[in-house]
mmCIF file of C-alpha atoms in Angstrom:
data_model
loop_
_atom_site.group_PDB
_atom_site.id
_atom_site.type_symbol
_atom_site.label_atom_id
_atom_site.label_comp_id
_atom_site.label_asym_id
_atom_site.label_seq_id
_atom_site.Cartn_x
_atom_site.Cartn_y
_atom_site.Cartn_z
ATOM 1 C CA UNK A 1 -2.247 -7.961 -30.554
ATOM 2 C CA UNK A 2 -4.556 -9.797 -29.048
ATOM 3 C CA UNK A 3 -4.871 -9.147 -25.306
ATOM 4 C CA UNK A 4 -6.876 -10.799 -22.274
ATOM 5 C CA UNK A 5 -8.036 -9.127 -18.915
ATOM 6 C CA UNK A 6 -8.544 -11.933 -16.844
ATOM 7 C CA UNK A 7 -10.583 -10.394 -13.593
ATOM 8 C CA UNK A 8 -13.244 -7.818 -13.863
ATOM 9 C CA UNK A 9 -12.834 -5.815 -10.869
ATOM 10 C CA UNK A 10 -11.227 -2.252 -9.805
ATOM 11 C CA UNK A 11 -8.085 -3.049 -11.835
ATOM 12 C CA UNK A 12 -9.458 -5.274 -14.902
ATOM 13 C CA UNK A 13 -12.105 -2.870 -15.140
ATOM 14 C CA UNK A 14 -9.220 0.114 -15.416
ATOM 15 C CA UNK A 15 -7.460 -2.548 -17.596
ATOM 16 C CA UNK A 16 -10.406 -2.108 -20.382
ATOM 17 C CA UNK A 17 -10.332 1.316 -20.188
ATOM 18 C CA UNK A 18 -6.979 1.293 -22.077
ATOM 19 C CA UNK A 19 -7.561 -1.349 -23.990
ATOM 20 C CA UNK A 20 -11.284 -1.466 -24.835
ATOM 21 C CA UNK A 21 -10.945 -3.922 -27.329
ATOM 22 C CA UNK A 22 -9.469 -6.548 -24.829
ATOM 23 C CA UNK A 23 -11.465 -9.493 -24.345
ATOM 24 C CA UNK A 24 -12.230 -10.207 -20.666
ATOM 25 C CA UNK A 25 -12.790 -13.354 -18.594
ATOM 26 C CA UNK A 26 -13.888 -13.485 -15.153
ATOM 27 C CA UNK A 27 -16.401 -16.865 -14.364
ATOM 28 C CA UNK A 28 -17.685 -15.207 -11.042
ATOM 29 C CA UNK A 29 -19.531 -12.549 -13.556
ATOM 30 C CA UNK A 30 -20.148 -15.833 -15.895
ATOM 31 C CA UNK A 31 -17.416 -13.938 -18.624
ATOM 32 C CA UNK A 32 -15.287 -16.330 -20.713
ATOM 33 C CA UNK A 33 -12.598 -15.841 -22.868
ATOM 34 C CA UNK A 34 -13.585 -15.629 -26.303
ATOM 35 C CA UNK A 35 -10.544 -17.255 -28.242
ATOM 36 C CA UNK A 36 -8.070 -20.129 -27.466
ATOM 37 C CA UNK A 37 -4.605 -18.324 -27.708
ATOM 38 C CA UNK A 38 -3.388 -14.193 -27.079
ATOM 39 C CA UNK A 39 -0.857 -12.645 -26.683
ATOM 40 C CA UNK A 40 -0.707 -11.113 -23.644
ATOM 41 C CA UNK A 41 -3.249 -11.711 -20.992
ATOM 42 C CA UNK A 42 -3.259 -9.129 -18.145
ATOM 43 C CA UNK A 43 -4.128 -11.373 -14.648
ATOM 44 C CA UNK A 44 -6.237 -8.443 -12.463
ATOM 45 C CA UNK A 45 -7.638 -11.051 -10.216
ATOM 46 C CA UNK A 46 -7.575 -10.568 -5.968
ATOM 47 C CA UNK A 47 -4.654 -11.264 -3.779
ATOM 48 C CA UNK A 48 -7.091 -11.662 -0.170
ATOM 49 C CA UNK A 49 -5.014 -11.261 3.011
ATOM 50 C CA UNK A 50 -5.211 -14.817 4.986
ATOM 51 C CA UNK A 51 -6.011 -15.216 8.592
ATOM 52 C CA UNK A 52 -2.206 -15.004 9.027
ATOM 53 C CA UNK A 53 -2.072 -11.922 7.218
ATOM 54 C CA UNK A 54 -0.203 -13.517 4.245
ATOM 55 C CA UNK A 55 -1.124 -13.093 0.546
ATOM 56 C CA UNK A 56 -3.712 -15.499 -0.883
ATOM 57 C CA UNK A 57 -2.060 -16.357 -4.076
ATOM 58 C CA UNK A 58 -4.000 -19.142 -5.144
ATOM 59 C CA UNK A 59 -6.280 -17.070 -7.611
ATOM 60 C CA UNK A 60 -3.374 -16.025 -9.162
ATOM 61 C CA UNK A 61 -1.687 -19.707 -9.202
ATOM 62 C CA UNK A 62 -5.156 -21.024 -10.627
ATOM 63 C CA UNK A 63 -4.928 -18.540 -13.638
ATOM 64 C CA UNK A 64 -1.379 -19.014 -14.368
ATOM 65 C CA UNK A 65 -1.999 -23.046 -14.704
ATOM 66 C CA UNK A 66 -5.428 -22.319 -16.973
ATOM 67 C CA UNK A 67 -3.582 -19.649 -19.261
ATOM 68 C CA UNK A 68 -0.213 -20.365 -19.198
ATOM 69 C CA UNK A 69 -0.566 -22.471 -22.749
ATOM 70 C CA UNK A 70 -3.255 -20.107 -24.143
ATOM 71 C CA UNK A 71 -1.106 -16.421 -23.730
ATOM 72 C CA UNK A 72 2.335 -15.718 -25.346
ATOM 73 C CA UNK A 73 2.948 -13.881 -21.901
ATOM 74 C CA UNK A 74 1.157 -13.466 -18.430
ATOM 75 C CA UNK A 75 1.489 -10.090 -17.001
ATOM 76 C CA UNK A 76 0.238 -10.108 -13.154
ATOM 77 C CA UNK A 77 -1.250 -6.798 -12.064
ATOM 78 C CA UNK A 78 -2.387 -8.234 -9.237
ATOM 79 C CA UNK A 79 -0.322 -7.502 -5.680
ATOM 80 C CA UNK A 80 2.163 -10.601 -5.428
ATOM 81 C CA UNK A 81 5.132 -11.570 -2.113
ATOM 82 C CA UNK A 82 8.360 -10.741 -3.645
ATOM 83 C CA UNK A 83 9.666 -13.931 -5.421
ATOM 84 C CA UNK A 84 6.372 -15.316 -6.287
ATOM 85 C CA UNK A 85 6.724 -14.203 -10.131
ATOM 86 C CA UNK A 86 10.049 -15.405 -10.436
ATOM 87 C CA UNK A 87 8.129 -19.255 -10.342
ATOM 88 C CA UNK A 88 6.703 -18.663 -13.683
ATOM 89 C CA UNK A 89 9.686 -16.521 -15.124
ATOM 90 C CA UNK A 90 9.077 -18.217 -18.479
ATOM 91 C CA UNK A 91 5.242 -16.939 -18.855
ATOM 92 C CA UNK A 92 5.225 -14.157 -16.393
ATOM 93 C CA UNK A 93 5.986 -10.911 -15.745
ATOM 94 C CA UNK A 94 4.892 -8.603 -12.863
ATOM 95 C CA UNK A 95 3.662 -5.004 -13.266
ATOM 96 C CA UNK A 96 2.401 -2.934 -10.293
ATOM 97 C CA UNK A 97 -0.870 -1.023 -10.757
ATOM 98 C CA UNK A 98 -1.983 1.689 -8.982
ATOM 99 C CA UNK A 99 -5.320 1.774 -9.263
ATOM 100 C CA UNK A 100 -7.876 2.407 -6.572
ATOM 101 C CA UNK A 101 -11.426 2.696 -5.534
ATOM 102 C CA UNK A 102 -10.827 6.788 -4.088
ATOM 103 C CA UNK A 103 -9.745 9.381 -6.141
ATOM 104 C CA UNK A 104 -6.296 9.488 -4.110
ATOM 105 C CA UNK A 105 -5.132 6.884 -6.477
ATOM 106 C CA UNK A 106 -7.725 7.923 -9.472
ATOM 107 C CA UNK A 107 -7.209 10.958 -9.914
ATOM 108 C CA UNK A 108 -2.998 10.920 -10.571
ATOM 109 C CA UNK A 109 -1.824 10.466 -14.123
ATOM 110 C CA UNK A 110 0.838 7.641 -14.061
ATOM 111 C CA UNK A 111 3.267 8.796 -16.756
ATOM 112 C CA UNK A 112 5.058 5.580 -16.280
ATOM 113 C CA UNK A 113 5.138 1.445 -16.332
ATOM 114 C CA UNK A 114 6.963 -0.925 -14.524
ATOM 115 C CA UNK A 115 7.671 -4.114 -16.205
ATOM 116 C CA UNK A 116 9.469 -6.673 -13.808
ATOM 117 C CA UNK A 117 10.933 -9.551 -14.876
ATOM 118 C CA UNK A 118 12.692 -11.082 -18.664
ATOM 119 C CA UNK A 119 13.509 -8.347 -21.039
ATOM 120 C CA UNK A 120 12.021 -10.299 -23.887
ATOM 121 C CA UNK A 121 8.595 -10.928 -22.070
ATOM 122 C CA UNK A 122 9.187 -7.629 -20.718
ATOM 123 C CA UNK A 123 9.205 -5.820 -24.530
ATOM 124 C CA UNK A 124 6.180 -7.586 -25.509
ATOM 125 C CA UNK A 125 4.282 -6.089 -23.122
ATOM 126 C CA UNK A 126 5.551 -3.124 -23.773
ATOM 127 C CA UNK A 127 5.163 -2.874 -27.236
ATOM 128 C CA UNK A 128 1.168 -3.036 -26.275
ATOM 129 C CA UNK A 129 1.513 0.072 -24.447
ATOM 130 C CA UNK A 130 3.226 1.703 -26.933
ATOM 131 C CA UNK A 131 0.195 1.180 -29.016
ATOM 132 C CA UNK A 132 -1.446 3.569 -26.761
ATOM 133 C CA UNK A 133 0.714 5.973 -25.240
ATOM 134 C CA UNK A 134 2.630 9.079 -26.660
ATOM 135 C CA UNK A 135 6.688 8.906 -26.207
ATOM 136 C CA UNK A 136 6.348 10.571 -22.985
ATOM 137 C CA UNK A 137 5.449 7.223 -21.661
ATOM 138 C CA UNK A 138 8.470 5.847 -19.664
ATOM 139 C CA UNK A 139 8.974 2.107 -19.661
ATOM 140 C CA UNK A 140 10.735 1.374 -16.808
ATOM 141 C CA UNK A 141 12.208 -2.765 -17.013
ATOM 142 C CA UNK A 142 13.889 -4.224 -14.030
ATOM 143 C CA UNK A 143 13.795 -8.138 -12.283
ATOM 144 C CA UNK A 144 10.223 -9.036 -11.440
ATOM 145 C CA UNK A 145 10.926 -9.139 -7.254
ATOM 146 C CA UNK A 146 12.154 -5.504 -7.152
ATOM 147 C CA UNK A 147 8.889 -4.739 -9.188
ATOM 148 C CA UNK A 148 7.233 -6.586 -6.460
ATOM 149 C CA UNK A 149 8.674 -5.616 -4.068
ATOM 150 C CA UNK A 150 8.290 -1.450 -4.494
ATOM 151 C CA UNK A 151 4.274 -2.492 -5.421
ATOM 152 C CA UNK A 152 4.238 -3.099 -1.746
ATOM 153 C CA UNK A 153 6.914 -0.319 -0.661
ATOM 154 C CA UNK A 154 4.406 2.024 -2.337
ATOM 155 C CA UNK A 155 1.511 1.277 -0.348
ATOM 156 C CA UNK A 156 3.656 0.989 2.798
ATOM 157 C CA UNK A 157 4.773 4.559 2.700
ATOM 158 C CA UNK A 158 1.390 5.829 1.822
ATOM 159 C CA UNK A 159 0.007 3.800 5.081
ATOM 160 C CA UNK A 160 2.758 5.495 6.946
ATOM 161 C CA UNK A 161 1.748 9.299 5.392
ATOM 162 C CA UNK A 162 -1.830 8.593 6.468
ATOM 163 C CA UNK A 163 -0.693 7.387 10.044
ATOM 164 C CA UNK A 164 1.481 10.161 10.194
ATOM 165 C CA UNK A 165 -0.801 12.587 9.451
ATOM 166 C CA UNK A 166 -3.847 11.508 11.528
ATOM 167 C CA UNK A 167 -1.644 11.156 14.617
ATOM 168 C CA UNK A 168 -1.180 15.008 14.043
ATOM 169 C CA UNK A 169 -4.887 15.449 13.606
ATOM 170 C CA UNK A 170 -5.772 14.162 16.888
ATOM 171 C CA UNK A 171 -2.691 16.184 18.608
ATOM 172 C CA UNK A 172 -3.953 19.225 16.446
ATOM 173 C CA UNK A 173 -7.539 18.589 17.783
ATOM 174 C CA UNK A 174 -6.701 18.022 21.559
ATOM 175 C CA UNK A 175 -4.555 21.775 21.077
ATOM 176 C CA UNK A 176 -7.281 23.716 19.716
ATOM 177 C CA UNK A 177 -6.033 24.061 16.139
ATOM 178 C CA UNK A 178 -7.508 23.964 13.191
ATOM 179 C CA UNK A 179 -5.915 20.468 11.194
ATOM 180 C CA UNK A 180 -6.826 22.205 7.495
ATOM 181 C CA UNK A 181 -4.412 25.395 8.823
ATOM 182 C CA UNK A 182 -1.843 23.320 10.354
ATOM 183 C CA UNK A 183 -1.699 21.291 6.858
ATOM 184 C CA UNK A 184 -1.303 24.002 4.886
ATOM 185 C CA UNK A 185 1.566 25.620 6.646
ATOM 186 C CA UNK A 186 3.153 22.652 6.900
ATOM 187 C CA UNK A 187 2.800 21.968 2.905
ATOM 188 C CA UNK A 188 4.251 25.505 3.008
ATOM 189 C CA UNK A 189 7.705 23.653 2.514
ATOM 190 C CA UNK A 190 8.188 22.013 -0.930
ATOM 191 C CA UNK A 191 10.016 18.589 0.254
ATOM 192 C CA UNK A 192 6.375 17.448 1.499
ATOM 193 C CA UNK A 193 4.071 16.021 -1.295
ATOM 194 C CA UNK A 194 0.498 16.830 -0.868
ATOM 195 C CA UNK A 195 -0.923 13.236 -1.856
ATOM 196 C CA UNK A 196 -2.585 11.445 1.391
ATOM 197 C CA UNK A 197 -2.522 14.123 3.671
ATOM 198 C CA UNK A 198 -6.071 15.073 4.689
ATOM 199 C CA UNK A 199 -7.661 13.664 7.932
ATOM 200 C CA UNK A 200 -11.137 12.920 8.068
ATOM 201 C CA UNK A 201 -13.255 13.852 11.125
ATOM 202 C CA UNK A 202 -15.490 10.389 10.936
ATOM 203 C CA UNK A 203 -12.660 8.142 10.444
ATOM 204 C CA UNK A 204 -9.147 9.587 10.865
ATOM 205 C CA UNK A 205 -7.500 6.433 10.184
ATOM 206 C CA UNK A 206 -6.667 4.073 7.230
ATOM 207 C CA UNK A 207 -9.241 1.491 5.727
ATOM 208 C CA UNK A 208 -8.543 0.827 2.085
ATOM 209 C CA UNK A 209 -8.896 -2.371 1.036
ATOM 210 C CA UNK A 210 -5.508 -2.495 -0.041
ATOM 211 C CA UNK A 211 -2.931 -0.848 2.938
ATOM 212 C CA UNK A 212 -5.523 -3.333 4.854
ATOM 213 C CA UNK A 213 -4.173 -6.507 2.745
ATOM 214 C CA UNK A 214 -0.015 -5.352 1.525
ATOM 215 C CA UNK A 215 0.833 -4.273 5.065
ATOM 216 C CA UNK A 216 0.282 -7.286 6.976
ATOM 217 C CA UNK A 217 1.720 -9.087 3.904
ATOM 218 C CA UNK A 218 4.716 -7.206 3.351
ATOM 219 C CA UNK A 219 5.394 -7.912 7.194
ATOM 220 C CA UNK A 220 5.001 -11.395 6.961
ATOM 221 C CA UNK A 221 6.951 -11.381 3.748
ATOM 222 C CA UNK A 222 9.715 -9.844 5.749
ATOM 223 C CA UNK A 223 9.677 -12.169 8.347
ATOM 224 C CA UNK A 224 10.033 -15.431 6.028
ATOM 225 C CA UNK A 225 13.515 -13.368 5.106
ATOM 226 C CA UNK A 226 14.730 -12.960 8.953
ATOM 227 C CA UNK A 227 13.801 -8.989 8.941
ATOM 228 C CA UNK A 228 11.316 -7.615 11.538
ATOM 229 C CA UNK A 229 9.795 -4.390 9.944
ATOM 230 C CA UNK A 230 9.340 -2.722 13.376
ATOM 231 C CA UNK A 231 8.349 0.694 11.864
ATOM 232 C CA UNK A 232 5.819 -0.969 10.147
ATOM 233 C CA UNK A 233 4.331 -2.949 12.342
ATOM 234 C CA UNK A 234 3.872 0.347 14.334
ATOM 235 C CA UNK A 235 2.071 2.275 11.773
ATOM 236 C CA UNK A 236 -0.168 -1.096 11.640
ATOM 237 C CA UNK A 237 -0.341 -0.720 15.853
ATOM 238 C CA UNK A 238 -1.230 2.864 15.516
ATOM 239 C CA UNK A 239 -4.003 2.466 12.439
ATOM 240 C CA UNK A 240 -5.646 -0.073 14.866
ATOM 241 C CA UNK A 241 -5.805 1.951 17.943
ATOM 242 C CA UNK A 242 -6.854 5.210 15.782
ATOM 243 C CA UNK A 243 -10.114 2.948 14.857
ATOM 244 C CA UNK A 244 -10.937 1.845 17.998
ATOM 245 C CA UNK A 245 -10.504 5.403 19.464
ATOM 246 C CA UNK A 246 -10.887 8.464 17.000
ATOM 247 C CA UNK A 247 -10.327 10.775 19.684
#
């Protein structure tokens, strides 16, 4: 197959990784695509938060116009509002990616892939992973706006974990206890998952550049459908105030 990474940043770059013999195309880093036609081409390009806190999907827009005639299928990797994919259902698919600039997100291994959207687009795609994964892969196919939509119920819940955990890091601190001890015990029971629950002492809040962007967007999302996500919008509250006061 011949495969495109279009966007050479945290995820394209992760993108090459697997497939190394990708080409890649990115004109900010003055990269072009090498050929006219491939078969897949992976869009890793960024989804900016507007001033409204929306997603800025015109990147992603721009791409799917230039490549739509020059790749047998698009597959967006980068963070999309739920129903955005289903536009281009003919070209595109969506797959989350959970790749990240810490090693809370690098330093997982993801023995699965979500492929959202037609089955047939859907099996091309995954035949390229097949190429270079081990059966233990799982392939996991469903509609493009679910796939969308648990991208940004992912990061939600792990914005909620690190709110959660830093409001018991300043309540720990103001008691006289020791955060590391009160962790452990509480990790004591097995239905808690360890992942994104250290505090920090110089900034015991959230600031990743992406539970910055997908929360307010995911809000705003909601709201276009009539549903006011109250919880969080309160874990976005809290982050805020944690910054401004680490106690």
């Amino acid at each position: 197959m011949k495969i495109l990474i279009i966007g050479n940043g945290v995820v394209g770059n992760n993108m090459h990784k697997l497939f190394p013999d990708a080409d890649i195309h990115d004109p900010a880093k003055n990269i072009f695509a090498a050929y006219n036609f491939y078969d897949i081409g992976f869009i890793c390009v960024p989804t900016e938060k507007k001033e409204d806190g929306t997603c800025d999907i015109s990147i992603v827009q721009h791409v799917i116009t230039e490549f739509s005639d020059r790749c047998r299928v698009l597959c967006i990797r980068s963070t999309v509002p739920p129903g955005f994919t289903e536009t281009y259902k003919d070209k595109c698919i969506f797959q989350p990616e959970y790749y990240g600039g810490t090693q809370h997100a690098n330093h997982n291994d993801y023995d699965f892939i979500i492929l959202g959207g037609s089955k047939s687009l859907s099996g091309l795609v995954a035949e390229a992973y097949k190429n270079i994964y081990t059966g233990s892969l799982r392939i996991l196919k469903t509609d493009s706006r679910t796939a969308e939509v648990c991208k940004y119920m992912e990061n939600s819940w792990l914005a909620l974990k690190v709110t959660f955990c830093n409001e018991f890091y300043r309540l720990a601190k103001k008691l006289n206890i020791d955060y590391d001890e009160l962790r452990e015990l509480w990790l004591a029971d097995p239905r808690i998952n360890r992942s994104h629950t250290f505090s920090y002492m110089e900034h015991p809040f959230y600031s990743s550049h992406c539970l910055n962007k997908d929360i307010p967007a995911i809000i705003k999302a909601a709201e276009f459908s009539g549903i006011d996500m109250q919880l969080m919008k309160a874990v976005m509250e809290t982050n805020e105030n944690h910054k401004n006061d680490p106690g």
